Amino acid sequence: MNKSYKYDNCNFCGGRVSERRVQKACWWGEKLLAIVDNVPAGVCEQCGEKYYRAVILRQVENLIRNRKKLNKISVPLAEFVTR
C-alpha cells in the first residue's frame, strides 16, 4: 500500500484516525489461527480503536489460507492461578 487511506473520525470517541501498521490477531472461534504483522489499519489517536478496510482483510484472509507461507514462532505460556 503506497497510498494512505483517508479514514473518518472514530465511531466511538470521535477522535482522529490515522493509518498505521499493526499486528492483527486472527481467530476462528476461540482458537488463534495466526498473528499477521505489519497490517495497514486506521487507529484512533485517542482510544486506540482499529479500523480495517475490506480489501486489507481479504488479503489477510488469503495469507492465512495459504498456510505454507506462514512463519511459526514459539511463545512462553503462563497460567494465572488464584489463591
Coordinates of C-alpha atoms in Angstrom, one line a residue:
M1 CA 0.0 0.0 0.0
N2 CA 1.8 3.1 -1.2
K3 CA -1.1 5.5 -0.8
S4 CA -2.6 6.3 2.6
Y5 CA -6.3 5.9 3.0
K6 CA -8.4 8.7 4.4
Y7 CA -10.3 7.4 7.4
D8 CA -13.4 9.0 9.1
N9 CA -13.2 10.0 12.7
C10 CA -13.6 7.3 15.3
N11 CA -17.1 5.9 15.7
F12 CA -16.6 5.5 19.5
C13 CA -14.9 8.7 20.8
G14 CA -14.8 11.0 17.7
G15 CA -11.0 11.1 17.7
R16 CA -8.8 11.4 14.7
V17 CA -8.0 8.1 12.9
S18 CA -4.7 7.8 11.1
E19 CA -3.1 4.9 9.2
R20 CA -0.5 2.8 11.0
R21 CA 1.0 -0.7 10.6
V22 CA -0.3 -3.0 13.3
Q23 CA -0.3 -6.7 14.3
K24 CA -3.6 -8.4 13.7
A25 CA -4.6 -11.5 15.6
C26 CA -6.9 -13.7 13.5
W27 CA -9.3 -16.0 15.4
W28 CA -11.6 -18.9 14.5
G29 CA -14.0 -19.0 17.4
E30 CA -11.7 -19.2 20.4
K31 CA -8.8 -20.6 18.5
L32 CA -6.0 -18.3 17.5
L33 CA -5.1 -19.1 13.8
A34 CA -2.3 -16.6 13.2
I35 CA -0.9 -13.2 14.0
V36 CA -0.3 -11.1 10.9
D37 CA 2.4 -8.4 11.3
N38 CA 2.6 -5.0 9.5
V39 CA -1.1 -4.8 8.5
P40 CA -2.3 -1.3 7.4
A41 CA -5.1 -0.1 9.7
G42 CA -6.7 3.1 10.8
V43 CA -6.0 3.6 14.5
C44 CA -7.8 6.2 16.7
E45 CA -5.3 8.5 18.3
Q46 CA -7.5 8.9 21.4
C47 CA -8.9 5.5 22.2
G48 CA -6.9 3.1 20.0
E49 CA -9.8 1.6 18.2
K50 CA -8.7 -0.1 15.0
Y51 CA -10.4 0.0 11.6
Y52 CA -9.5 -2.3 8.7
R53 CA -10.5 -1.8 5.1
A54 CA -12.3 -4.8 3.4
V55 CA -9.6 -5.1 0.8
I56 CA -6.9 -5.4 3.5
L57 CA -9.0 -8.1 5.4
R58 CA -9.4 -10.1 2.2
Q59 CA -5.6 -10.0 1.8
V60 CA -5.1 -11.1 5.4
E61 CA -7.5 -14.0 4.9
N62 CA -5.7 -15.1 1.8
L63 CA -2.4 -15.1 3.7
I64 CA -3.8 -17.3 6.4
R65 CA -5.4 -19.7 3.9
N66 CA -2.0 -20.3 2.3
R67 CA -0.5 -21.7 5.5
K68 CA 2.6 -23.0 3.8
K69 CA 4.0 -19.4 3.7
L70 CA 3.4 -18.7 7.4
N71 CA 6.3 -18.5 9.8
K72 CA 6.0 -20.3 13.1
I73 CA 7.0 -18.9 16.5
S74 CA 7.1 -20.3 20.0
V75 CA 6.0 -18.2 22.9
P76 CA 6.1 -18.8 26.7
L77 CA 2.8 -19.7 28.3
A78 CA 2.0 -18.9 31.9
E79 CA -1.1 -19.9 33.7
F80 CA -2.7 -17.5 36.2
V81 CA -3.8 -19.4 39.4
T82 CA -6.0 -17.7 42.0
R83 CA -5.3 -18.5 45.7

